[in-house]
Coordinates of C-alpha atoms and ligand atoms in Angstrom, one line a residue:
M1 CA 33.3 7.5 -5.3
A2 CA 35.6 9.9 -7.0
K3 CA 39.3 9.1 -6.8
E4 CA 41.3 12.1 -5.5
L5 CA 44.6 12.9 -7.2
D6 CA 47.1 15.8 -7.6
A7 CA 47.4 15.1 -11.3
L8 CA 45.6 13.0 -13.9
I9 CA 47.4 12.4 -17.2
V10 CA 45.4 11.2 -20.2
G11 CA 47.3 8.9 -22.5
A12 CA 50.2 6.4 -22.1
G13 CA 52.3 7.1 -25.2
F14 CA 55.7 8.9 -25.2
S15 CA 54.1 12.0 -23.6
G16 CA 52.1 10.4 -20.8
L17 CA 54.8 8.0 -19.7
Y18 CA 57.4 10.8 -19.2
M19 CA 54.9 13.2 -17.7
L20 CA 54.2 10.5 -15.1
I21 CA 57.9 10.1 -14.3
C22 CA 58.2 13.9 -13.9
L23 CA 55.2 14.3 -11.6
R24 CA 55.2 11.1 -9.6
D25 CA 58.8 10.3 -9.2
R26 CA 60.5 13.7 -9.3
L27 CA 57.8 15.9 -7.7
G28 CA 56.2 13.2 -5.5
L29 CA 52.7 14.0 -6.6
E30 CA 49.8 11.6 -6.4
A31 CA 49.6 11.2 -10.2
R32 CA 47.9 8.7 -12.4
V33 CA 47.7 7.9 -16.1
V34 CA 44.5 6.8 -17.8
E35 CA 44.8 5.2 -21.2
M36 CA 42.0 3.9 -23.5
G37 CA 44.2 1.2 -25.0
A38 CA 45.1 -2.0 -23.2
G39 CA 48.8 -1.2 -23.1
V40 CA 51.4 1.6 -23.3
G41 CA 52.8 2.9 -26.5
G42 CA 50.2 5.3 -27.9
T43 CA 50.9 5.6 -31.7
W44 CA 53.0 2.4 -31.5
Y45 CA 50.3 0.5 -29.7
W46 CA 47.6 1.4 -32.3
N47 CA 49.5 1.7 -35.7
R48 CA 50.4 -2.0 -36.4
Y49 CA 49.8 -1.8 -40.2
P50 CA 52.2 -3.5 -42.6
G51 CA 55.4 -1.5 -43.0
A52 CA 54.8 0.7 -39.9
R53 CA 58.1 2.2 -38.7
C54 CA 59.3 5.6 -37.8
D55 CA 60.9 8.2 -40.0
S56 CA 63.0 9.7 -37.3
E57 CA 66.4 8.0 -37.0
S58 CA 66.3 5.5 -34.1
H59 CA 69.0 7.0 -32.0
S60 CA 67.0 10.2 -31.9
Y61 CA 63.5 8.7 -31.6
C62 CA 63.8 7.9 -27.9
Y63 CA 63.9 9.7 -24.5
G64 CA 67.0 11.6 -23.6
F65 CA 66.1 12.3 -19.9
S66 CA 67.9 9.2 -18.5
R67 CA 71.6 8.7 -19.2
E68 CA 71.2 5.1 -18.1
L69 CA 68.3 4.4 -20.5
L70 CA 70.3 5.9 -23.3
Q71 CA 73.2 3.7 -22.5
E72 CA 71.4 0.4 -22.0
W73 CA 68.9 0.5 -24.9
E74 CA 70.1 -0.6 -28.4
W75 CA 68.1 0.0 -31.5
T76 CA 68.6 -2.6 -34.3
E77 CA 67.8 -0.5 -37.4
R78 CA 68.2 3.1 -38.7
Y79 CA 64.4 3.3 -38.6
P80 CA 62.9 0.8 -36.1
E81 CA 59.7 -0.9 -37.0
Q82 CA 56.5 -0.5 -34.9
A83 CA 57.1 -3.6 -32.8
E84 CA 60.6 -2.5 -31.8
I85 CA 59.4 1.0 -30.7
L86 CA 56.5 -0.7 -28.8
R87 CA 59.1 -2.9 -27.0
Y88 CA 61.1 0.2 -26.1
L89 CA 58.1 1.9 -24.6
N90 CA 57.2 -1.2 -22.7
H91 CA 60.8 -1.4 -21.4
V92 CA 60.5 2.2 -20.2
A93 CA 57.2 1.4 -18.5
D94 CA 58.8 -1.6 -16.7
R95 CA 62.2 0.0 -16.0
F96 CA 60.6 3.0 -14.3
D97 CA 57.8 1.0 -12.6
L98 CA 55.1 3.0 -14.3
R99 CA 52.4 0.4 -14.8
R100 CA 51.2 0.5 -11.2
S101 CA 50.1 4.1 -11.8
I102 CA 48.4 3.5 -15.1
S103 CA 44.7 2.5 -15.7
F104 CA 44.4 0.8 -19.1
D105 CA 41.1 0.3 -21.0
T106 CA 40.0 3.6 -19.5
K107 CA 38.7 6.2 -21.9
V108 CA 38.1 9.8 -20.7
V109 CA 34.7 11.0 -22.0
G110 CA 34.3 14.2 -20.0
A111 CA 36.3 16.7 -17.9
E112 CA 34.8 19.6 -16.1
Y113 CA 36.5 22.3 -14.0
D114 CA 34.9 22.7 -10.5
E115 CA 35.8 26.3 -9.8
A116 CA 34.8 26.3 -6.1
A117 CA 37.0 23.3 -5.3
N118 CA 39.7 24.2 -7.9
K119 CA 39.5 20.6 -9.1
W120 CA 39.0 18.9 -12.5
V121 CA 36.3 16.3 -12.4
V122 CA 37.1 13.7 -15.0
R123 CA 34.7 11.0 -16.1
T124 CA 35.6 7.8 -17.9
Q125 CA 33.5 5.6 -20.2
G126 CA 33.4 2.9 -17.6
G127 CA 31.9 5.4 -15.1
E128 CA 34.9 6.1 -12.9
V129 CA 35.3 9.7 -11.7
Y130 CA 38.7 11.3 -10.9
R131 CA 39.1 14.6 -9.1
C132 CA 42.5 16.2 -9.7
T133 CA 44.2 19.6 -9.3
Y134 CA 46.1 19.3 -12.6
L135 CA 44.7 17.8 -15.7
I136 CA 47.3 17.0 -18.3
T137 CA 46.3 15.8 -21.8
A138 CA 48.9 13.5 -23.4
V139 CA 46.4 12.3 -26.0
G140 CA 48.7 12.6 -29.0
C141 CA 48.4 14.7 -32.2
L142 CA 47.7 11.7 -34.4
S143 CA 45.6 9.4 -32.4
S144 CA 42.1 10.0 -33.7
A145 CA 41.6 7.9 -36.8
N146 CA 39.9 9.5 -39.7
V147 CA 37.7 7.1 -41.7
P148 CA 36.1 9.1 -44.5
N149 CA 32.4 9.2 -44.6
I150 CA 31.9 7.3 -47.9
P151 CA 28.4 6.0 -48.5
G152 CA 28.0 2.3 -48.4
L153 CA 30.8 1.3 -46.1
E154 CA 28.4 -0.4 -43.6
G155 CA 27.2 -2.7 -46.4
F156 CA 30.7 -3.7 -47.6
G157 CA 30.9 -7.5 -47.7
G158 CA 34.6 -7.7 -47.3
E159 CA 36.9 -6.6 -44.5
W160 CA 38.1 -3.0 -43.9
Y161 CA 40.6 -1.5 -41.6
H162 CA 42.0 1.9 -40.7
T163 CA 45.8 1.8 -40.4
G164 CA 45.6 3.6 -37.0
L165 CA 43.4 1.0 -35.5
W166 CA 45.1 -2.1 -36.9
P167 CA 44.1 -5.5 -35.5
H168 CA 46.7 -6.9 -33.1
G169 CA 46.7 -10.3 -34.8
G170 CA 47.5 -8.7 -38.2
V171 CA 45.6 -9.1 -41.4
D172 CA 46.0 -12.0 -43.8
F173 CA 46.2 -10.5 -47.3
A174 CA 47.2 -13.8 -49.0
G175 CA 45.1 -14.4 -52.2
K176 CA 43.1 -11.2 -51.5
R177 CA 42.2 -8.3 -53.8
V178 CA 43.1 -5.2 -51.7
G179 CA 42.1 -1.6 -52.2
Q180 CA 44.1 1.0 -50.3
I181 CA 42.9 4.6 -50.0
G182 CA 45.5 7.1 -49.1
T183 CA 49.1 7.9 -50.0
G184 CA 50.4 9.9 -47.0
S185 CA 53.3 8.7 -44.9
T186 CA 51.3 5.7 -43.8
G187 CA 50.0 4.7 -47.2
I188 CA 53.5 5.0 -48.7
Q189 CA 54.9 2.7 -46.0
A190 CA 52.1 0.1 -46.4
V191 CA 52.0 -0.2 -50.2
P192 CA 55.2 -2.2 -50.8
V193 CA 54.5 -4.6 -47.9
I194 CA 50.9 -5.2 -48.8
A195 CA 51.9 -5.6 -52.5
E196 CA 54.2 -8.5 -51.5
Q197 CA 51.4 -10.3 -49.7
A198 CA 48.2 -9.7 -51.6
A199 CA 47.0 -11.2 -54.9
H200 CA 46.3 -7.7 -56.1
L201 CA 46.6 -4.2 -54.7
T202 CA 44.8 -1.1 -56.1
V203 CA 46.1 2.2 -54.7
F204 CA 43.5 5.0 -54.8
Q205 CA 45.5 8.2 -54.9
R206 CA 43.9 11.6 -54.3
T207 CA 47.0 13.7 -53.8
A208 CA 50.3 12.5 -55.3
N209 CA 53.1 12.8 -52.8
Y210 CA 56.8 13.2 -52.7
S211 CA 58.8 10.5 -51.0
I212 CA 62.5 10.0 -50.4
P213 CA 64.1 6.6 -50.0
A214 CA 64.6 5.8 -46.4
R215 CA 67.7 3.7 -46.9
N216 CA 66.8 1.7 -43.9
A217 CA 69.6 -0.7 -42.7
K218 CA 70.7 -2.7 -39.7
L219 CA 72.8 -0.5 -37.4
T220 CA 76.5 -1.5 -37.2
A221 CA 78.3 -2.2 -33.9
E222 CA 80.4 0.9 -34.6
F223 CA 77.3 3.1 -35.0
K224 CA 75.7 1.7 -31.8
Q225 CA 78.9 2.5 -30.0
H226 CA 79.2 5.9 -31.5
V227 CA 75.7 6.8 -30.3
K228 CA 76.5 5.8 -26.8
T229 CA 79.9 7.5 -26.7
H230 CA 78.5 10.7 -28.1
A231 CA 75.1 10.7 -26.5
E232 CA 75.4 14.1 -25.0
E233 CA 76.7 15.8 -28.2
I234 CA 73.8 14.2 -30.2
R235 CA 71.2 15.5 -27.7
A236 CA 72.8 18.9 -27.9
L237 CA 72.6 18.9 -31.7
M238 CA 69.0 17.8 -31.6
H239 CA 68.2 20.6 -29.2
S240 CA 69.9 23.2 -31.5
T241 CA 68.1 22.3 -34.8
P242 CA 64.8 23.7 -35.8
N243 CA 63.1 20.3 -36.1
G244 CA 64.8 18.3 -33.3
H245 CA 66.6 15.8 -35.6
P246 CA 70.2 14.7 -35.1
F247 CA 71.6 16.5 -38.2
A248 CA 72.2 20.1 -39.0
I249 CA 70.5 21.8 -41.9
N250 CA 73.1 23.3 -44.2
P251 CA 72.4 27.1 -44.4
R252 CA 73.5 27.3 -48.0
R253 CA 70.8 28.4 -50.5
V254 CA 69.8 26.4 -53.5
F255 CA 71.0 29.1 -55.9
D256 CA 74.3 29.7 -54.1
V257 CA 75.6 26.8 -56.2
D258 CA 75.5 26.1 -59.9
A259 CA 73.2 23.6 -61.5
A260 CA 75.8 20.8 -61.6
E261 CA 76.7 21.2 -57.9
R262 CA 73.0 21.5 -57.0
E263 CA 72.3 18.2 -58.7
R264 CA 75.3 16.6 -57.0
L265 CA 74.1 17.8 -53.6
F266 CA 70.5 16.6 -54.2
E267 CA 71.9 13.3 -55.4
D268 CA 74.0 13.0 -52.3
G269 CA 70.9 13.7 -50.1
W270 CA 68.9 11.1 -52.1
R271 CA 71.7 8.6 -51.5
R272 CA 71.9 9.3 -47.7
G273 CA 68.1 9.0 -47.7
G274 CA 65.3 9.9 -45.3
L275 CA 64.6 13.3 -43.8
Q276 CA 68.3 14.2 -44.3
F277 CA 67.5 14.9 -47.9
R278 CA 65.9 18.2 -46.8
A279 CA 69.1 19.2 -44.9
A280 CA 71.2 19.8 -48.1
F281 CA 69.9 23.4 -48.3
G282 CA 68.5 25.9 -45.9
D283 CA 65.9 27.6 -48.1
V284 CA 63.9 24.7 -49.6
L285 CA 60.9 25.4 -47.3
V286 CA 61.0 29.2 -47.5
D287 CA 61.7 30.0 -51.2
Q288 CA 59.4 28.7 -53.9
K289 CA 62.0 28.7 -56.6
A290 CA 64.4 26.8 -54.4
N291 CA 61.7 24.4 -53.6
D292 CA 60.9 23.9 -57.3
E293 CA 64.5 22.7 -57.8
A294 CA 64.1 20.0 -55.0
A295 CA 60.6 19.1 -56.2
G296 CA 61.9 18.8 -59.8
F297 CA 64.7 16.5 -58.7
I298 CA 62.3 14.2 -56.9
K299 CA 59.8 14.1 -59.8
R300 CA 62.7 13.1 -62.2
K301 CA 63.5 10.3 -59.8
I302 CA 59.9 9.1 -59.8
R303 CA 59.9 9.0 -63.6
E304 CA 63.2 7.1 -63.6
V305 CA 62.0 4.5 -61.2
V306 CA 58.4 3.8 -62.5
A307 CA 58.4 1.9 -65.7
D308 CA 54.9 2.7 -67.0
P309 CA 54.9 6.3 -68.2
A310 CA 51.2 6.9 -67.4
T311 CA 51.6 5.6 -63.8
A312 CA 54.8 7.6 -63.5
E313 CA 53.0 10.8 -64.6
L314 CA 50.3 10.3 -62.1
L315 CA 52.7 9.7 -59.3
A316 CA 54.8 12.7 -60.3
D317 CA 51.8 15.0 -60.8
I318 CA 52.3 16.6 -57.4
D319 CA 50.5 19.9 -56.8
H320 CA 52.2 21.3 -53.7
P321 CA 55.7 22.3 -52.6
F322 CA 58.1 19.6 -51.4
A323 CA 57.8 19.2 -47.6
A324 CA 54.8 21.5 -47.4
K325 CA 53.0 18.3 -46.3
R326 CA 54.8 16.0 -44.0
P327 CA 57.4 14.5 -46.4
P328 CA 57.1 10.7 -46.4
I329 CA 60.1 8.5 -46.6
D330 CA 59.8 5.0 -48.1
S331 CA 61.3 1.6 -48.7
A332 CA 60.6 0.8 -52.4
Y333 CA 57.3 2.7 -52.7
F334 CA 57.6 3.9 -56.3
E335 CA 59.2 0.6 -57.2
A336 CA 56.1 -1.3 -56.1
F337 CA 54.2 0.2 -59.0
N338 CA 56.4 -1.8 -61.3
R339 CA 54.8 -5.0 -60.0
D340 CA 52.2 -6.8 -62.1
N341 CA 49.8 -7.0 -59.1
V342 CA 49.8 -3.3 -58.3
A343 CA 47.6 -0.6 -60.0
L344 CA 47.3 3.1 -59.4
V345 CA 43.9 4.9 -59.7
D346 CA 43.5 8.6 -59.7
V347 CA 40.7 9.6 -57.3
R348 CA 41.4 13.3 -57.6
R349 CA 39.9 13.5 -61.1
D350 CA 37.4 10.6 -60.5
P351 CA 36.6 10.5 -56.8
V352 CA 35.3 7.5 -54.8
A353 CA 31.5 7.7 -55.0
E354 CA 30.5 4.7 -52.9
I355 CA 31.6 1.5 -51.3
T356 CA 29.6 -1.3 -52.8
P357 CA 28.9 -4.7 -51.2
G358 CA 31.6 -6.2 -53.5
G359 CA 34.1 -3.3 -53.6
L360 CA 34.2 0.3 -54.6
K361 CA 32.8 2.6 -57.3
L362 CA 34.1 5.9 -58.6
E363 CA 32.0 8.8 -59.7
S364 CA 32.5 7.9 -63.4
G365 CA 30.9 4.5 -62.6
R366 CA 34.2 2.6 -62.9
S367 CA 34.1 -0.1 -60.3
F368 CA 36.6 -2.4 -58.5
E369 CA 36.0 -5.8 -56.9
L370 CA 37.8 -5.9 -53.5
D371 CA 38.1 -8.3 -50.6
I372 CA 39.8 -5.9 -48.2
I373 CA 39.8 -2.1 -48.1
V374 CA 42.7 -0.4 -46.2
F375 CA 42.0 3.2 -45.1
A376 CA 45.4 4.9 -44.9
T377 CA 43.4 8.1 -44.5
G378 CA 45.1 9.8 -41.6
F379 CA 43.8 11.4 -38.5
D380 CA 41.6 14.2 -37.1
A381 CA 44.9 15.7 -36.1
M382 CA 45.9 17.7 -33.1
T383 CA 42.5 19.0 -32.0
G384 CA 40.5 15.8 -32.6
P385 CA 41.5 13.8 -29.5
L386 CA 41.1 16.9 -27.3
L387 CA 37.7 17.8 -28.6
R388 CA 36.5 14.2 -28.3
M389 CA 36.9 14.5 -24.5
D390 CA 34.3 17.1 -23.9
I391 CA 36.4 19.4 -21.8
R392 CA 34.7 22.2 -20.0
G393 CA 36.4 25.0 -18.2
R394 CA 35.2 27.9 -16.1
D395 CA 31.4 28.3 -16.0
G396 CA 30.9 25.2 -18.1
L397 CA 32.8 26.8 -21.1
A398 CA 33.2 24.0 -23.7
L399 CA 36.5 23.6 -25.4
G400 CA 34.6 22.9 -28.6
D401 CA 33.0 26.3 -28.4
V402 CA 36.2 28.2 -27.7
W403 CA 37.8 26.4 -30.7
A404 CA 34.9 26.6 -33.0
A405 CA 36.9 28.8 -35.4
G406 CA 40.1 26.9 -34.8
P407 CA 42.4 26.2 -31.8
T408 CA 43.7 29.1 -29.7
T409 CA 46.3 28.4 -27.1
Y410 CA 49.3 30.1 -25.5
L411 CA 52.4 28.1 -26.5
G412 CA 50.2 25.1 -27.3
L413 CA 50.2 24.5 -23.6
Q414 CA 47.2 26.2 -22.2
V415 CA 43.8 27.5 -23.2
A416 CA 42.2 30.7 -21.6
G417 CA 39.3 29.7 -19.4
F418 CA 40.8 26.3 -18.5
P419 CA 42.9 26.7 -15.4
N420 CA 45.4 24.0 -14.5
L421 CA 44.8 22.2 -17.8
F422 CA 48.0 21.5 -19.7
T423 CA 47.8 20.2 -23.3
M424 CA 51.0 18.4 -24.2
T425 CA 52.1 18.9 -27.8
G426 CA 48.9 20.9 -28.2
P427 CA 48.1 23.1 -31.3
G428 CA 50.4 26.1 -31.4
S429 CA 53.4 24.1 -30.3
P430 CA 56.1 22.7 -32.7
S431 CA 54.9 19.1 -32.0
V432 CA 54.4 17.4 -35.4
L433 CA 56.9 19.6 -37.1
C434 CA 59.6 18.3 -34.8
N435 CA 61.1 14.9 -34.0
M436 CA 58.5 14.4 -31.4
P437 CA 60.3 13.0 -28.4
V438 CA 62.2 16.2 -28.3
A439 CA 59.1 18.3 -28.2
I440 CA 57.4 15.9 -25.7
E441 CA 60.3 16.1 -23.2
Q442 CA 60.4 19.8 -23.4
H443 CA 56.7 20.1 -22.7
A444 CA 56.8 17.6 -19.8
E445 CA 59.6 19.4 -18.2
W446 CA 58.1 22.9 -18.7
I447 CA 54.8 21.7 -17.2
S448 CA 56.6 20.0 -14.3
D449 CA 58.7 23.2 -13.6
C450 CA 55.6 25.3 -13.7
I451 CA 53.9 23.1 -11.1
V452 CA 57.1 23.3 -8.9
H453 CA 56.9 27.1 -9.2
M454 CA 53.3 27.1 -8.1
R455 CA 53.8 24.8 -5.1
A456 CA 56.9 26.8 -4.0
N457 CA 54.9 30.0 -4.1
G458 CA 51.6 28.7 -2.7
L459 CA 49.8 29.3 -6.0
R460 CA 46.6 27.3 -6.7
T461 CA 45.9 28.1 -10.4
V462 CA 47.7 28.8 -13.6
E463 CA 45.8 30.0 -16.6
T464 CA 46.8 31.7 -19.7
T465 CA 45.0 34.9 -20.8
E466 CA 42.9 35.5 -23.9
A467 CA 45.3 38.2 -24.9
A468 CA 48.3 36.0 -24.7
A469 CA 46.6 33.3 -26.7
E470 CA 45.5 35.7 -29.3
E471 CA 49.0 37.2 -29.6
W472 CA 50.5 33.7 -29.8
G473 CA 48.0 32.7 -32.5
R474 CA 49.3 35.7 -34.5
Q475 CA 52.9 34.5 -34.1
V476 CA 51.9 30.9 -35.1
N477 CA 50.4 32.3 -38.3
E478 CA 53.3 34.5 -38.9
A479 CA 55.7 31.6 -38.5
A480 CA 53.7 29.5 -40.9
N481 CA 53.4 32.3 -43.4
A482 CA 57.1 32.8 -43.5
T483 CA 57.4 29.3 -45.0
L484 CA 55.7 27.4 -47.9
L485 CA 53.8 25.2 -45.5
P486 CA 50.4 26.9 -46.0
K487 CA 50.7 26.3 -49.7
A488 CA 49.6 22.7 -49.3
T489 CA 46.0 23.7 -48.9
H490 CA 44.9 20.1 -48.5
S491 CA 47.2 19.4 -45.6
W492 CA 46.2 18.0 -42.2
Y493 CA 48.4 20.7 -40.7
L494 CA 45.6 23.0 -41.7
G495 CA 42.8 20.6 -40.8
A496 CA 41.9 20.3 -44.5
N497 CA 41.6 16.5 -44.4
V498 CA 38.5 16.5 -42.2
P499 CA 35.3 17.9 -43.8
G500 CA 34.0 20.9 -41.8
K501 CA 37.1 21.4 -39.7
P502 CA 38.3 25.0 -39.5
R503 CA 41.2 25.8 -41.7
V504 CA 43.9 27.0 -39.3
F505 CA 47.6 26.2 -39.5
M506 CA 47.9 24.3 -36.2
P507 CA 51.6 23.6 -35.4
Y508 CA 54.1 26.3 -34.6
A509 CA 56.6 26.5 -37.5
G510 CA 59.1 28.8 -35.9
G511 CA 61.4 26.0 -35.0
M512 CA 61.9 23.9 -31.9
A513 CA 65.0 25.6 -30.7
R514 CA 63.4 29.1 -30.9
Y515 CA 60.2 27.8 -29.2
R516 CA 62.3 26.1 -26.4
A517 CA 64.1 29.4 -25.8
H518 CA 60.9 31.3 -25.7
C519 CA 59.2 28.9 -23.2
A520 CA 62.3 29.1 -21.0
Q521 CA 62.2 32.8 -21.0
V522 CA 58.5 32.9 -20.1
A523 CA 59.3 30.7 -17.1
A524 CA 62.4 32.7 -16.1
E525 CA 60.4 36.0 -16.2
G526 CA 57.7 34.7 -13.9
Y527 CA 55.2 33.4 -16.5
P528 CA 54.0 36.5 -18.3
G529 CA 51.0 35.6 -20.4
F530 CA 49.7 33.4 -17.6
V531 CA 47.8 34.4 -14.5
L532 CA 49.0 32.6 -11.4
A533 CA 46.9 32.9 -8.3
Ligands
FAD601 C1 52.3 5.9 -38.0 C2 53.0 7.0 -37.3 C3 54.3 7.1 -37.4 C4 55.0 8.2 -36.7 N1 56.3 8.3 -36.9 C5 56.9 9.4 -36.3 C6 58.3 9.6 -36.4 O1 59.0 8.9 -37.1 N2 58.9 10.6 -35.7 C7 58.2 11.4 -35.0 O2 58.7 12.4 -34.4 N3 56.8 11.3 -34.8 C8 56.2 10.3 -35.5 N4 54.9 10.1 -35.3 C9 54.1 11.0 -34.4 C10 53.9 10.2 -33.1 O3 52.5 10.3 -32.8 C11 54.8 10.8 -32.0 O4 56.1 10.6 -32.3 C12 54.6 10.2 -30.6 O5 54.5 8.8 -30.6 C13 53.4 10.8 -29.9 O6 53.3 10.4 -28.5 P1 52.2 10.9 -27.6 O7 52.3 10.2 -26.3 O8 52.2 12.4 -27.5 O9 50.8 10.5 -28.3 P2 50.3 9.1 -28.7 O10 51.4 8.2 -28.9 O11 49.3 9.3 -29.8 O12 49.5 8.6 -27.4 C14 48.3 9.2 -27.0 C15 47.6 8.2 -26.2 O13 46.4 8.8 -25.6 C16 45.4 7.9 -25.6 N5 44.1 8.6 -25.6 C17 43.7 9.5 -26.5 N6 42.5 10.0 -26.1 C18 42.2 9.4 -24.9 C19 41.1 9.4 -24.1 N7 40.0 10.2 -24.3 N8 41.1 8.7 -23.0 C20 42.1 7.8 -22.7 N9 43.2 7.7 -23.5 C21 43.2 8.5 -24.6 C22 45.6 7.1 -26.9 O14 44.9 5.9 -26.8 C23 47.1 7.0 -27.0 O15 47.5 5.8 -26.5 C24 54.2 9.1 -36.0 C25 52.8 9.0 -36.0 C26 52.2 8.0 -36.6 C27 50.7 7.9 -36.6
NAP602 N1 57.1 6.9 -40.1 C1 56.5 8.0 -39.9 O1 57.2 8.9 -39.5 C2 55.1 8.2 -40.1 C3 54.3 7.2 -40.7 C4 53.0 7.4 -40.8 C5 52.4 8.5 -40.3 N2 53.2 9.4 -39.8 C6 52.6 10.7 -39.2 O2 51.2 10.7 -39.3 C7 50.8 11.7 -40.2 C8 49.6 11.2 -41.0 O3 50.0 10.3 -42.0 P1 48.9 9.4 -42.7 O4 49.5 9.0 -43.9 O5 48.3 8.5 -41.8 O6 47.7 10.5 -43.1 P2 47.7 11.7 -44.1 O7 49.1 12.2 -44.3 O8 46.6 12.6 -43.7 O9 47.3 11.0 -45.5 C9 46.1 10.5 -45.7 C10 45.9 10.1 -47.1 O10 44.6 9.7 -47.3 C11 44.0 10.4 -48.4 N3 42.6 10.5 -48.2 C12 42.0 11.0 -47.0 N4 40.6 10.9 -47.2 C13 40.4 10.5 -48.4 C14 39.2 10.3 -49.2 N5 38.0 10.5 -48.7 N6 39.4 9.9 -50.5 C15 40.6 9.6 -51.0 N7 41.7 9.8 -50.3 C16 41.6 10.3 -49.1 C17 44.7 11.7 -48.4 O11 44.6 12.4 -49.5 P3 44.7 14.0 -49.5 O12 46.2 14.3 -49.4 O13 44.2 14.4 -50.8 O14 43.9 14.6 -48.4 C18 46.1 11.2 -48.1 O15 46.7 10.7 -49.3 C19 52.0 11.9 -41.1 O16 51.9 13.2 -41.8 C20 53.1 11.9 -40.1 O17 53.2 13.0 -39.3 C21 54.5 9.3 -39.7

């Protein structure tokens, strides 16, 4: 028997939990969350790899919707580790009594729009069926692990793990020869921690990456008090910046100052650490020459830190503008290569050819004996989790067909042909270019307000138009092309990390503040670009 609901929310991470509060507690809808994991937390439930912690500063990486929650929760570190963020999300689930409306271990495998009944019919892997008026995907942008299709993996005699599906009991690296593939944000966090535990670690690097020291530290009592006293100003600042972080980006340009002052400002950013490094100048991501200065500064730092000149050259041989890929921040990443038990191998020039029963072999024939392989190889980002659900709209229209050449949405919130389906942090929204809780709260509230509007006006369906989606796609492209972001041609922002995936710049790069204002205007003007009936 199908379970009847007003709204079904898929996913119990930051997005799904807040969406549930909006719909169940504020609107009084019959709403339910289904989650394929056994607990809440999303990203922080799955990504338990060594060194996992966030890059957003803790006082900004949390919900802002509840003044009480902001006052009662205390973070311990500038960048909390995975376990602490997971504790926070469990606290939220308990505090707002969310668990009674969540079905865990429940994976959605199909969703079809029944036009006659104006209902979504959602199927789970366990055979349950839900019928709901509104279907809200809160499935995350980075929740679909990407394990590269390297021949021989099934015959590997050791253990292998993807960082995004890490075993809950942890992995014992003691005495083991470990190979890690991938040097993105994840890999850069994992290397120093695995290096401390393993007998030997070989890092297989395809694309060298920039990284800024995080300068993580315990928070002082003064800072914790400051965050509570100034909670509203901090939220206002986060809402005013392009990327939702709690610091302003200085509008000064790199060449507004002379070389000595430039160096001093970069050095100051390097000392402060983390994503704030980017905030020293306003033009680093839009002007190639300005970017070259920032990139050159970081490459000099890498060469200063890494003792072996050949290893330093390989680490500093970065082929894309700084911050054109998501810029990692680290705790002693480059320093780890000074350890005797860590080696760096260039798999750009000599790619991995196969996994062998005893390790891994490169195209040149060079081979490595390994006990454990760690895949820090990222995700089928943004579209992956949505397409895996086999969503079908009007007349059986498959989302996979509509998006065959890349995702098309209006505002990253809706797809033409899929009435009453909302895609939280969907492609075409700022999402991953933003401190995500800010983007998530804005989407949850916009969707919730839209449903209020529909109910107040006796409207049964909301659906964007192809024209609106096409025009928005143009604006998403234009926003990306106004920056250096598309110059990192191997970036997951473009889908380039997954073989065969269409190369389309997926997130909206026009800035969170601008996007928020645009969405608010759309709602205020009666939802142009959407058909409400
Ligand atoms: C290692 C890592 C570190 C990160 N650090 C930061 C950071 O510092 N700052 C920042 O802003 N962002 C960061 N992010 C991005 C992070 O994903 C978001 O900040 C945020 O956690 C996303 O929340 P969400 O609820 O939208 O998605 P998720 O947390 O990904 O949750 C989605 C949930 O949907 C479930 N789901 C998916 N498909 C289905 C299905 N078919 N059926 C049932 N359930 C399903 C998943 O199991 C998952 O639990 C990081 C991401 C990663 C991977
Ligand atoms: N604390 C944080 O904030 C944090 C931490 C982790 C992740 N994240 C988020 O999650 C996103 C994804 O990060 P991620 O590091 O998991 O993934 P990623 O950025 O996509 O990095 C994956 C790495 O694996 C490499 N790789 C993939 N397939 C390969 C193959 N077949 N052979 C060799 N190398 C291969 C990639 O090389 P190429 O570059 O050549 O493709 C890249 O170095 C981040 O950008 C960020 O948004 C955030």
